[in-house]
Amino acid sequence: MAKEINGLNHIGSGEEEVQADIWRCISGFAEMAVAKCAIELGISDFLENHQEPVPLSQLSSALGCSASSLHRILRFLINRGIFKLVSITGNGEMGYVQTPVSRLLKRDGENSMAALVLLESSPVMLAPWHYLSARVLSKENGGAFCAAHGKDLWEYAKINPEHSKLINDALACHARVTMHAIINNCAEIFKGIESLVDVGGGNGTTVGMLVKAFPWINGINFDLPHVVSVAPPCHGVVHVEGDMFHSVPKAHAVFLMSVLHDWGDDECIQILKKCIEAIPKDTGKVIIVEAVIDEKIGKGKNLKDVGLMLDMIMMAHTTNGKERSAKEWDHILSAAGFSSHSILQTSAIEPLILAYP
């Protein structure tokens, strides 16, 4: 029963929490949209260049926007731990400062994740979410992206260079963040590797970072022709075009990051068999960077939640892609012909999976 408090009728606290939960669900896309707005305004970039807290009047003037609207945007993001409002010493005025999370929204920089936000919040990538139930109900399983755009993500990117660039920029920013963790924590796995092919390597950011960190490696960036054709030159890296379903360039090791989750089990097995053909049987290895949905592998509820959200993204944006549990990885790796594999947790979201023929 409702209770009267200070002249107002209040529903029981349990019901309020239930309603709050569903409102968070209803407005889930608001957080991504507001983060995109912050990137487009350049809030994080401006604050990064100022040592002292920046008051609202100065920030709105510098960004050329409405102070009242900017206040509301920042109030929302501060409530989620993105940006912080602190007292400016001496005059009692409040000013905005960066947080570790807000620094990821800088438009430039090694640790920026802005390109990922801009990709996932683009109209092209948002449209398939409206067809998620169609994918679940469809016996043919054509995919939500196909339902929205008439073709799968890769065919769409092939004929739409602007969207292809969004994808490559997003993958590159993901690579920069993830590879720092791998290079700093897992250097030993790259010892003795003379050559390495990055399958589905996009613009070459990943293999370029590996070659820079481990200069004894000769790097090969391998991807589709329309991707490789716009990849910038990179010292120690050769760009090679091709199709991973047909063949993979020969190397001592194969690297696959955020590739296999785009495909179904049968397709992954086909790709992995081509990877085995590309490496020496006795000394070769395949290094996979992918999410593993398992409580015992993850580092807590938040990371498990990220893995499950990534799985929904795969459902919206690919035809058969998915994130996998340790048991599911064991199935496809064994079916592809690997004799053994291990999962190594890093400080990145995704662990390393080391597979040996």
XYZ file of C-alpha atoms in Angstrom:
357
model
C 0.000 0.000 0.000
C 1.191 3.527 -0.746
C 2.373 5.596 2.230
C 1.981 9.344 2.587
C 5.347 11.064 3.162
C 5.462 14.866 3.395
C 2.102 15.094 1.712
C 3.068 12.766 -1.189
C 1.945 9.210 -1.812
C 4.927 6.841 -2.222
C 4.941 3.324 -3.600
C 6.933 0.798 -1.552
C 10.690 0.986 -2.018
C 10.818 -2.469 -3.602
C 8.453 -1.405 -6.385
C 10.468 1.776 -6.959
C 13.612 -0.277 -7.545
C 11.787 -2.546 -9.986
C 10.534 0.468 -11.928
C 14.022 2.011 -11.877
C 15.426 -1.206 -13.372
C 12.984 -1.182 -16.281
C 13.596 2.529 -16.904
C 17.321 1.788 -17.135
C 16.429 -0.844 -19.697
C 14.148 1.521 -21.631
C 16.787 4.263 -21.782
C 19.765 1.971 -22.353
C 20.724 3.564 -25.671
C 20.789 7.020 -24.038
C 24.199 6.364 -22.497
C 25.791 5.561 -25.862
C 24.080 8.521 -27.539
C 25.257 10.957 -24.858
C 28.799 9.545 -25.004
C 28.743 10.075 -28.780
C 27.594 13.663 -28.193
C 30.529 14.221 -25.809
C 32.960 12.909 -28.428
C 31.499 15.090 -31.185
C 31.638 18.177 -28.949
C 35.244 17.401 -27.999
C 34.657 17.726 -24.246
C 37.356 15.257 -23.245
C 39.883 16.723 -25.698
C 39.397 20.230 -24.266
C 39.623 19.151 -20.630
C 42.730 17.083 -21.339
C 44.548 20.247 -22.415
C 43.768 22.070 -19.161
C 45.452 21.274 -15.862
C 42.860 23.092 -13.756
C 39.109 22.381 -13.469
C 37.150 24.157 -16.215
C 33.944 26.037 -15.231
C 30.795 25.583 -17.304
C 30.905 29.112 -18.758
C 34.443 28.634 -20.087
C 33.769 25.148 -21.416
C 30.537 26.065 -23.208
C 32.161 29.154 -24.711
C 35.162 27.177 -25.955
C 32.975 24.464 -27.465
C 30.486 26.958 -28.921
C 27.422 25.382 -27.353
C 24.544 26.155 -25.011
C 25.674 26.276 -21.379
C 22.377 24.884 -20.080
C 22.378 21.970 -22.545
C 26.033 21.226 -21.869
C 25.317 21.207 -18.129
C 22.638 18.556 -18.630
C 24.908 16.407 -20.832
C 27.706 16.544 -18.256
C 25.328 15.957 -15.334
C 24.204 12.731 -16.997
C 27.776 11.564 -17.676
C 29.019 12.529 -14.204
C 26.249 10.409 -12.679
C 27.731 7.438 -14.577
C 31.294 8.117 -13.473
C 32.307 9.758 -16.765
C 33.793 13.201 -16.016
C 33.836 14.756 -12.554
C 32.767 18.091 -11.048
C 35.117 19.552 -8.411
C 35.514 22.806 -6.516
C 37.795 25.430 -8.057
C 40.184 26.567 -5.337
C 39.621 30.058 -3.997
C 36.313 31.244 -5.434
C 33.903 28.418 -4.609
C 33.029 27.892 -8.297
C 32.751 24.367 -9.640
C 34.688 23.038 -12.617
C 34.847 19.900 -14.749
C 37.819 17.509 -14.860
C 38.715 14.265 -16.575
C 38.360 10.755 -15.170
C 40.045 7.538 -16.395
C 36.803 6.719 -18.234
C 36.369 10.128 -19.871
C 39.928 9.952 -21.222
C 38.817 7.013 -23.351
C 36.435 9.422 -25.135
C 39.218 11.605 -26.550
C 39.034 11.724 -30.314
C 42.759 11.048 -30.605
C 45.337 9.238 -28.522
C 46.657 5.721 -28.017
C 44.033 4.751 -25.458
C 41.049 6.404 -27.126
C 37.971 4.237 -27.626
C 36.003 6.990 -29.343
C 36.076 5.239 -32.726
C 34.275 2.230 -31.233
C 31.551 4.487 -29.843
C 31.176 6.253 -33.191
C 30.911 2.935 -35.053
C 28.355 1.320 -32.761
C 26.266 4.502 -32.547
C 26.190 5.019 -36.327
C 22.795 4.698 -38.049
C 24.048 1.684 -40.014
C 24.920 -0.255 -36.861
C 21.863 0.865 -34.903
C 19.341 -0.258 -37.516
C 19.855 -4.036 -37.049
C 18.880 -3.848 -33.369
C 15.284 -3.308 -34.532
C 15.430 -6.724 -36.240
C 16.830 -8.771 -33.364
C 13.605 -10.678 -32.790
C 13.449 -11.424 -36.526
C 16.799 -13.191 -36.256
C 15.634 -15.207 -33.257
C 12.406 -16.195 -35.015
C 13.926 -16.872 -38.444
C 14.574 -20.524 -39.272
C 16.937 -19.436 -42.042
C 18.922 -17.285 -39.587
C 19.796 -14.664 -42.181
C 20.779 -12.152 -39.549
C 19.491 -8.840 -38.252
C 22.022 -6.840 -40.278
C 20.838 -8.501 -43.491
C 17.238 -7.790 -42.546
C 18.075 -4.097 -42.053
C 20.391 -3.551 -45.037
C 19.794 -6.372 -47.523
C 23.338 -7.764 -47.219
C 25.720 -8.824 -44.496
C 28.132 -6.457 -42.751
C 31.149 -7.387 -44.891
C 29.353 -7.004 -48.221
C 27.940 -3.688 -47.019
C 31.388 -2.436 -46.017
C 32.864 -3.543 -49.336
C 30.590 -1.180 -51.300
C 30.444 1.596 -48.686
C 33.976 2.940 -48.103
C 32.877 5.391 -45.407
C 31.423 2.614 -43.278
C 34.428 0.406 -43.999
C 36.626 3.183 -42.603
C 34.439 3.408 -39.474
C 34.945 -0.333 -38.955
C 38.708 -0.193 -39.524
C 39.116 2.830 -37.236
C 37.100 1.093 -34.510
C 39.102 -2.133 -34.819
C 42.330 -0.123 -34.717
C 41.324 1.687 -31.526
C 40.317 -1.635 -29.949
C 43.675 -3.054 -31.016
C 45.636 -0.208 -29.435
C 43.937 -0.659 -26.060
C 44.077 -4.470 -26.080
C 47.577 -4.861 -27.493
C 49.117 -2.665 -24.804
C 47.844 -5.170 -22.234
C 49.093 -8.164 -24.240
C 52.527 -6.686 -24.980
C 53.072 -5.606 -21.375
C 51.866 -8.847 -19.782
C 52.469 -11.632 -22.298
C 55.760 -10.802 -24.041
C 57.105 -14.322 -23.490
C 54.662 -15.902 -25.958
C 56.217 -13.921 -28.825
C 59.797 -15.081 -28.143
C 61.201 -17.138 -30.999
C 58.499 -16.113 -33.477
C 60.298 -15.052 -36.651
C 57.203 -14.294 -38.696
C 53.580 -13.656 -37.761
C 50.482 -13.183 -39.894
C 47.587 -11.163 -38.484
C 44.480 -12.660 -40.094
C 41.754 -10.049 -40.559
C 44.241 -7.417 -39.433
C 42.413 -4.394 -40.873
C 44.723 -1.423 -41.363
C 47.686 -3.175 -39.743
C 47.584 -1.485 -36.345
C 47.831 -4.750 -34.387
C 50.730 -6.376 -36.219
C 52.478 -2.992 -36.424
C 52.413 -2.747 -32.616
C 53.750 -6.293 -32.297
C 56.609 -5.663 -34.713
C 57.522 -2.440 -32.916
C 57.521 -4.197 -29.527
C 59.251 -7.342 -30.795
C 61.456 -6.242 -33.728
C 62.624 -9.775 -34.498
C 59.151 -10.511 -35.912
C 58.444 -10.096 -39.618
C 54.815 -9.022 -39.788
C 52.148 -9.826 -42.362
C 48.851 -7.952 -42.308
C 46.288 -10.136 -44.084
C 42.794 -8.953 -45.006
C 40.328 -8.515 -47.860
C 41.450 -6.492 -50.905
C 39.279 -3.434 -50.190
C 40.694 -3.278 -46.647
C 44.370 -3.817 -47.498
C 44.210 -1.334 -50.386
C 43.803 1.588 -47.971
C 46.109 0.299 -45.215
C 48.982 2.753 -44.542
C 52.633 1.654 -44.908
C 54.095 0.223 -41.697
C 57.735 -0.528 -40.953
C 58.374 -4.261 -40.723
C 54.908 -5.159 -42.027
C 53.847 -6.440 -45.448
C 50.195 -6.008 -46.427
C 48.756 -9.053 -48.203
C 45.263 -9.321 -49.649
C 43.247 -12.499 -49.719
C 40.409 -14.551 -48.262
C 40.984 -16.454 -45.004
C 38.423 -19.064 -46.054
C 40.656 -20.030 -48.997
C 44.193 -19.731 -47.611
C 46.373 -17.946 -45.052
C 49.943 -16.732 -45.766
C 52.704 -18.965 -44.373
C 54.234 -17.822 -41.075
C 55.628 -19.200 -37.808
C 52.537 -17.989 -35.946
C 49.024 -16.798 -36.734
C 47.302 -14.017 -34.807
C 43.509 -13.659 -34.747
C 41.880 -10.858 -32.763
C 38.113 -10.273 -32.749
C 37.720 -12.316 -35.946
C 36.300 -15.689 -34.996
C 33.410 -14.220 -32.991
C 32.063 -12.865 -36.300
C 31.407 -16.392 -37.570
C 29.538 -19.590 -36.755
C 31.234 -22.782 -35.578
C 31.558 -24.389 -39.025
C 33.081 -21.216 -40.476
C 35.490 -20.873 -37.540
C 36.633 -24.469 -37.997
C 37.249 -23.763 -41.697
C 39.288 -20.634 -40.886
C 41.293 -22.404 -38.185
C 42.115 -25.308 -40.508
C 43.594 -22.774 -42.955
C 45.607 -21.328 -40.066
C 47.009 -24.777 -39.217
C 48.042 -25.211 -42.854
C 49.941 -21.898 -42.671
C 52.193 -22.725 -39.690
C 54.912 -25.329 -38.979
C 53.375 -28.452 -37.440
C 56.019 -28.891 -34.736
C 56.712 -25.288 -33.683
C 53.794 -23.213 -34.947
C 51.007 -21.740 -32.875
C 47.831 -19.750 -33.302
C 47.230 -16.830 -30.928
C 43.560 -15.944 -30.524
C 42.205 -12.872 -28.711
C 38.485 -13.302 -28.009
C 36.025 -13.087 -25.154
C 35.440 -16.233 -23.112
C 32.047 -16.336 -21.413
C 32.820 -18.256 -18.240
C 32.620 -17.127 -14.636
C 35.833 -18.947 -13.752
C 37.704 -17.240 -16.615
C 36.369 -13.712 -16.079
C 37.460 -11.361 -13.344
C 34.030 -10.467 -12.016
C 30.436 -9.631 -12.809
C 31.275 -6.525 -14.872
C 33.599 -8.367 -17.254
C 31.136 -11.222 -17.643
C 28.465 -8.618 -18.429
C 30.708 -7.114 -21.133
C 31.099 -10.564 -22.701
C 27.342 -11.074 -22.748
C 26.803 -7.614 -24.266
C 29.378 -8.404 -26.949
C 27.407 -11.560 -27.697
C 24.280 -9.460 -28.297
C 26.287 -7.196 -30.621
C 27.337 -10.286 -32.577
C 23.700 -11.341 -32.794
C 22.697 -7.908 -34.128
C 25.582 -7.367 -36.535
C 26.608 -10.779 -37.865
C 24.789 -13.673 -39.446
C 26.121 -16.514 -37.286
C 28.667 -14.847 -34.998
C 28.726 -15.298 -31.221
C 30.889 -15.085 -28.133
C 31.854 -18.487 -26.753
C 32.358 -20.299 -23.487
C 35.530 -22.263 -22.732
C 33.644 -25.456 -23.622
C 32.596 -24.018 -27.002
C 36.175 -22.923 -27.741
C 37.370 -26.431 -26.889
C 34.889 -27.848 -29.409
C 35.889 -25.720 -32.394
C 39.632 -25.913 -31.683
C 39.521 -29.707 -31.377
C 37.354 -30.003 -34.494
C 39.813 -27.839 -36.439
C 42.661 -30.214 -35.565
C 44.536 -28.564 -32.698
C 46.142 -31.007 -30.276
C 46.111 -28.639 -27.291
C 45.241 -25.125 -26.205
C 45.310 -22.926 -23.119
C 43.506 -19.778 -22.011
C 45.619 -16.997 -20.542
C 43.915 -14.091 -18.769
C 45.431 -10.648 -19.367
C 44.538 -7.184 -18.105
C 42.412 -6.704 -21.243
C 38.725 -7.590 -21.554
C 39.514 -10.567 -23.773
C 41.922 -13.337 -22.706
C 44.489 -14.998 -24.980
C 43.801 -18.462 -26.359
C 47.018 -20.232 -27.382
C 46.394 -23.147 -29.741
C 48.959 -25.697 -30.951
C 48.619 -28.138 -33.904
